[in-house]
Amino acid sequence: EVQVVESGGGLVQPGGSLRLSCAASGFTFSSYWMHWVRQGPGKGLVWVSRINSDGSSISYADSVKGRFTISRDNAKNTLYLQMNSLRAEDTAVYYCARVSRGESLNFDYWGQGSLVTVSS
Amino acid sequence: QSVLTQPPSVSAAPGQKVTISCSGSSSNIEINYVSWYQQLPGTAPKLLIYDNNKRPSGIPDRFSGSKSGTSATLGITGLQTGDEADYYCGTWDSSLSAGLFGGGTKLTVL
C-alpha cells in the first residue's frame, strides 16, 4: 500500500526554523517526483515546492524562495522541507504529495498533513 | 488572489448536474495538463481528474473533465450529498516555473 506520512510540524516563533519530513512506503520512492503543498487555516491549496526523482531539479513558489529548501534522501525513502525565517503567513497544514508522472501536477497520493503554526 | 480563477461556490439539487470552471492563461492551462481535486472537510485532497480528462481507478464516471484554450471544466452528474466538498483545479505554469491551484469551489448539494 502506498503511503506518505509527514512529521515535524509544531509551534515556532516568527523568524524560527522547522524541518518537515515525509516518509514514503509502498512504492519505489526514487522513481517519483515529490511536492509540498500547504493550506492555511480556512484557505485554499497553495503549491510550495517540487523536487525531481534524483534531486537534481528543484522549484519553489516565490513566497518561500530563499527561505525554504526541499531535499530528499532516496536511501531513506524520505522527503524533507527545511523552513527558515518563518513568518505568520507560513502557518498552514503542509502536505507532501507524490505525482504520478514527472513534470505534472497529478498528485495521486497525499499525506495526512503536518500543522505548522508560526506565532509568538 | 489565485492565478487560476474558480467560482467560490456552486450548488445544485441531488441528482442534478453541476459544472465548475477554472480559468487560466496561455502559460498554464493552455499548454499544460489540468488536474482536479476533491477535498472533504478535515481530510487531504483526493485526485479526481488528471491529464485534463482522465479518471484514476475508483473514481466514478459521474466525474468528468474537459479543457478548451485557457479554461478547464469539471463536471459532476447525478449529484449526491456525499459530493459536498471543496474542489480545486491545478496545473503547472511554464512562465512562473511553479505549480498553481485555483482558489477552490465549495459545492453544496441542496
Short mmCIF file of C-alpha atoms in Angstrom, two decimals:
data_model
loop_
_atom_site.label_atom_id
_atom_site.label_comp_id
_atom_site.label_asym_id
_atom_site.label_seq_id
_atom_site.Cartn_x
_atom_site.Cartn_y
_atom_site.Cartn_z
CA GLU A 1 0.00 0.00 0.00
CA VAL A 2 1.33 3.42 -0.98
CA GLN A 3 1.77 5.73 2.00
CA VAL A 4 3.33 9.12 2.61
CA VAL A 5 3.46 10.31 6.21
CA GLU A 6 4.51 13.80 7.24
CA SER A 7 6.07 14.70 10.58
CA GLY A 8 7.95 17.55 12.21
CA GLY A 9 5.26 20.20 12.44
CA GLY A 10 4.61 22.27 15.53
CA LEU A 11 4.62 25.73 17.07
CA VAL A 12 7.54 28.01 16.21
CA GLN A 13 8.21 31.69 16.79
CA PRO A 14 8.45 34.17 13.91
CA GLY A 15 11.95 34.05 12.48
CA GLY A 16 12.45 30.49 13.64
CA SER A 17 13.13 27.28 11.74
CA LEU A 18 11.49 23.90 11.37
CA ARG A 19 12.17 20.81 9.26
CA LEU A 20 9.34 18.70 7.94
CA SER A 21 9.86 15.09 6.92
CA CYS A 22 7.75 12.88 4.68
CA ALA A 23 8.32 9.14 4.97
CA ALA A 24 7.30 7.18 1.89
CA SER A 25 6.49 3.48 1.63
CA GLY A 26 4.80 1.02 -0.69
CA PHE A 27 6.40 2.34 -3.88
CA THR A 28 9.80 2.94 -5.43
CA PHE A 29 10.39 6.39 -3.92
CA SER A 30 13.48 7.08 -6.04
CA SER A 31 11.39 6.91 -9.23
CA TYR A 32 8.90 9.65 -8.36
CA TRP A 33 8.90 13.43 -8.27
CA MET A 34 7.58 14.80 -4.99
CA HIS A 35 5.97 18.08 -3.95
CA TRP A 36 4.99 20.07 -0.90
CA VAL A 37 1.59 21.80 -0.84
CA ARG A 38 0.22 23.88 2.03
CA GLN A 39 -3.18 25.06 3.18
CA GLY A 40 -3.64 27.94 5.59
CA PRO A 41 -6.49 27.85 8.12
CA GLY A 42 -9.75 28.08 6.20
CA LYS A 43 -7.86 28.79 2.99
CA GLY A 44 -7.22 27.03 -0.31
CA LEU A 45 -4.38 24.85 -1.51
CA VAL A 46 -1.08 26.55 -2.30
CA TRP A 47 1.78 24.87 -4.12
CA VAL A 48 5.11 25.26 -2.29
CA SER A 49 7.91 23.28 -3.92
CA ARG A 50 8.84 20.28 -6.02
CA ILE A 51 11.86 18.03 -6.48
CA ASN A 52 12.53 15.54 -9.25
CA SER A 53 13.32 11.90 -8.67
CA ASP A 54 17.09 12.24 -8.17
CA GLY A 55 17.07 15.69 -6.58
CA SER A 56 18.74 17.45 -9.50
CA SER A 57 15.80 19.70 -10.40
CA ILE A 58 14.01 21.85 -7.82
CA SER A 59 11.40 24.62 -7.98
CA TYR A 60 9.86 26.91 -5.36
CA ALA A 61 6.92 29.26 -5.05
CA ASP A 62 8.04 32.89 -4.93
CA SER A 63 6.58 33.22 -1.44
CA VAL A 64 9.09 30.73 0.02
CA LYS A 65 12.08 31.13 -2.30
CA GLY A 66 15.25 31.80 -0.35
CA ARG A 67 13.69 30.67 2.93
CA PHE A 68 12.61 27.06 2.29
CA THR A 69 14.73 24.19 0.99
CA ILE A 70 13.34 20.95 -0.38
CA SER A 71 15.51 17.83 -0.42
CA ARG A 72 15.24 14.07 -0.46
CA ASP A 73 17.15 11.02 0.70
CA ASN A 74 16.28 8.17 -1.65
CA ALA A 75 18.17 5.69 0.53
CA LYS A 76 15.84 6.55 3.41
CA ASN A 77 12.70 6.98 1.26
CA THR A 78 12.22 10.40 2.82
CA LEU A 79 11.36 13.88 1.54
CA TYR A 80 12.25 16.98 3.54
CA LEU A 81 11.29 20.63 3.74
CA GLN A 82 13.64 22.87 5.69
CA MET A 83 11.81 26.06 6.60
CA ASN A 84 13.81 29.08 7.82
CA SER A 85 12.88 32.68 8.65
CA LEU A 86 9.32 31.60 9.27
CA ARG A 87 6.53 34.17 9.17
CA ALA A 88 3.00 34.20 10.50
CA GLU A 89 1.71 33.76 6.95
CA ASP A 90 3.53 30.41 6.74
CA THR A 91 1.06 28.99 9.25
CA ALA A 92 -0.62 26.10 7.46
CA VAL A 93 -1.07 22.38 7.15
CA TYR A 94 1.78 21.12 4.98
CA TYR A 95 1.12 18.15 2.73
CA CYS A 96 3.66 16.09 0.87
CA ALA A 97 2.33 14.58 -2.31
CA ARG A 98 3.52 12.20 -4.99
CA VAL A 99 2.96 12.95 -8.65
CA SER A 100 2.05 10.09 -10.95
CA ARG A 101 4.18 11.45 -13.79
CA GLY A 102 7.33 13.56 -13.67
CA GLU A 103 6.52 17.04 -14.90
CA SER A 104 2.88 17.12 -13.89
CA LEU A 105 0.67 18.23 -11.04
CA ASN A 106 -1.13 14.87 -10.92
CA PHE A 107 -0.95 14.33 -7.17
CA ASP A 108 -2.11 10.74 -6.82
CA TYR A 109 -1.08 10.23 -3.20
CA TRP A 110 -1.15 12.74 -0.35
CA GLY A 111 -0.06 12.55 3.25
CA GLN A 112 -2.37 13.42 6.11
CA GLY A 113 -0.66 16.78 6.59
CA SER A 114 1.54 18.33 9.28
CA LEU A 115 0.43 21.52 11.02
CA VAL A 116 2.93 24.34 11.28
CA THR A 117 1.96 27.29 13.47
CA VAL A 118 4.13 30.40 13.46
CA SER A 119 3.27 32.58 16.43
CA SER A 120 4.88 34.33 19.36
CA GLN B 1 -5.81 36.05 -5.34
CA SER B 2 -5.15 32.88 -7.34
CA VAL B 3 -3.78 32.91 -10.90
CA LEU B 4 -6.35 30.20 -11.67
CA THR B 5 -9.87 31.51 -11.20
CA GLN B 6 -12.71 29.34 -9.92
CA PRO B 7 -16.18 30.36 -8.74
CA PRO B 8 -16.24 30.46 -4.92
CA SER B 9 -19.36 28.34 -4.72
CA VAL B 10 -21.85 26.33 -6.76
CA SER B 11 -24.97 24.49 -5.74
CA ALA B 12 -27.49 22.09 -7.19
CA ALA B 13 -30.09 19.58 -6.09
CA PRO B 14 -29.43 15.86 -5.62
CA GLY B 15 -29.44 14.01 -8.91
CA GLN B 16 -28.71 17.15 -10.92
CA LYS B 17 -25.55 18.15 -12.78
CA VAL B 18 -23.07 20.88 -11.94
CA THR B 19 -20.01 22.30 -13.66
CA ILE B 20 -17.06 24.09 -12.08
CA SER B 21 -14.88 26.30 -14.24
CA CYS B 22 -11.17 27.04 -13.92
CA SER B 23 -9.81 29.96 -15.89
CA GLY B 24 -6.10 30.45 -16.50
CA SER B 25 -3.81 31.76 -19.20
CA SER B 26 -1.55 30.88 -22.11
CA SER B 27 1.33 29.98 -19.79
CA ASN B 28 -0.55 27.49 -17.67
CA ILE B 29 -3.83 25.83 -18.67
CA GLU B 30 -3.42 26.35 -22.40
CA ILE B 31 -0.15 24.43 -22.61
CA ASN B 32 -0.16 22.12 -19.60
CA TYR B 33 -2.37 19.36 -18.27
CA VAL B 34 -5.04 20.18 -15.69
CA SER B 35 -5.95 18.08 -12.68
CA TRP B 36 -8.91 18.32 -10.31
CA TYR B 37 -9.12 17.52 -6.60
CA GLN B 38 -11.92 16.93 -4.13
CA GLN B 39 -11.34 17.86 -0.50
CA LEU B 40 -13.81 16.74 2.12
CA PRO B 41 -13.74 18.64 5.45
CA GLY B 42 -10.74 17.76 7.57
CA THR B 43 -9.15 15.45 5.01
CA ALA B 44 -6.37 15.59 2.45
CA PRO B 45 -7.30 16.36 -1.16
CA LYS B 46 -8.15 13.45 -3.46
CA LEU B 47 -7.32 13.27 -7.15
CA LEU B 48 -10.48 13.21 -9.28
CA ILE B 49 -9.25 14.05 -12.78
CA TYR B 50 -5.75 14.12 -14.26
CA ASP B 51 -4.37 15.00 -17.69
CA ASN B 52 -7.46 17.17 -18.34
CA ASN B 53 -9.99 14.37 -18.63
CA LYS B 54 -8.70 11.07 -17.23
CA ARG B 55 -10.14 9.44 -14.10
CA PRO B 56 -7.97 7.48 -11.67
CA SER B 57 -9.07 3.98 -10.81
CA GLY B 58 -12.01 4.07 -8.42
CA ILE B 59 -13.35 7.46 -9.44
CA PRO B 60 -16.91 7.07 -10.81
CA ASP B 61 -17.74 8.23 -14.31
CA ARG B 62 -20.10 10.81 -12.79
CA PHE B 63 -16.96 12.97 -12.66
CA SER B 64 -15.58 14.32 -15.93
CA GLY B 65 -13.04 16.89 -17.05
CA SER B 66 -12.51 18.95 -20.16
CA LYS B 67 -10.23 21.72 -21.38
CA SER B 68 -10.52 24.33 -24.08
CA GLY B 69 -7.93 27.03 -24.61
CA THR B 70 -7.16 28.74 -21.32
CA SER B 71 -10.06 27.21 -19.38
CA ALA B 72 -10.91 23.87 -17.89
CA THR B 73 -14.16 22.47 -16.54
CA LEU B 74 -15.08 19.80 -14.01
CA GLY B 75 -18.48 18.21 -14.45
CA ILE B 76 -20.36 16.19 -11.86
CA THR B 77 -23.59 14.40 -12.74
CA GLY B 78 -26.07 12.56 -10.54
CA LEU B 79 -25.17 14.73 -7.56
CA GLN B 80 -25.13 13.08 -4.15
CA THR B 81 -24.98 14.63 -0.70
CA GLY B 82 -21.60 12.95 -0.29
CA ASP B 83 -20.26 15.13 -3.11
CA GLU B 84 -20.43 18.20 -0.87
CA ALA B 85 -16.81 19.29 -0.69
CA ASP B 86 -14.28 21.82 -1.90
CA TYR B 87 -12.99 21.30 -5.42
CA TYR B 88 -9.67 22.59 -6.76
CA CYS B 89 -8.11 22.73 -10.19
CA GLY B 90 -4.34 22.57 -10.56
CA THR B 91 -1.75 22.90 -13.27
CA TRP B 92 1.86 23.92 -13.93
CA ASP B 93 2.74 27.41 -15.07
CA SER B 94 5.62 27.33 -17.54
CA SER B 95 6.41 31.06 -17.22
CA LEU B 96 6.48 31.09 -13.43
CA SER B 97 8.05 27.61 -13.26
CA ALA B 98 5.63 26.97 -10.43
CA GLY B 99 2.60 24.90 -9.61
CA LEU B 100 -0.77 26.60 -9.41
CA PHE B 101 -4.09 25.82 -7.77
CA GLY B 102 -7.38 27.57 -8.23
CA GLY B 103 -8.90 29.28 -5.22
CA GLY B 104 -11.32 26.41 -4.72
CA THR B 105 -15.06 25.99 -5.21
CA LYS B 106 -17.41 24.90 -2.45
CA LEU B 107 -20.10 22.57 -3.76
CA THR B 108 -23.40 22.48 -1.89
CA VAL B 109 -25.91 19.77 -2.70
CA LEU B 110 -29.22 21.28 -1.66
#
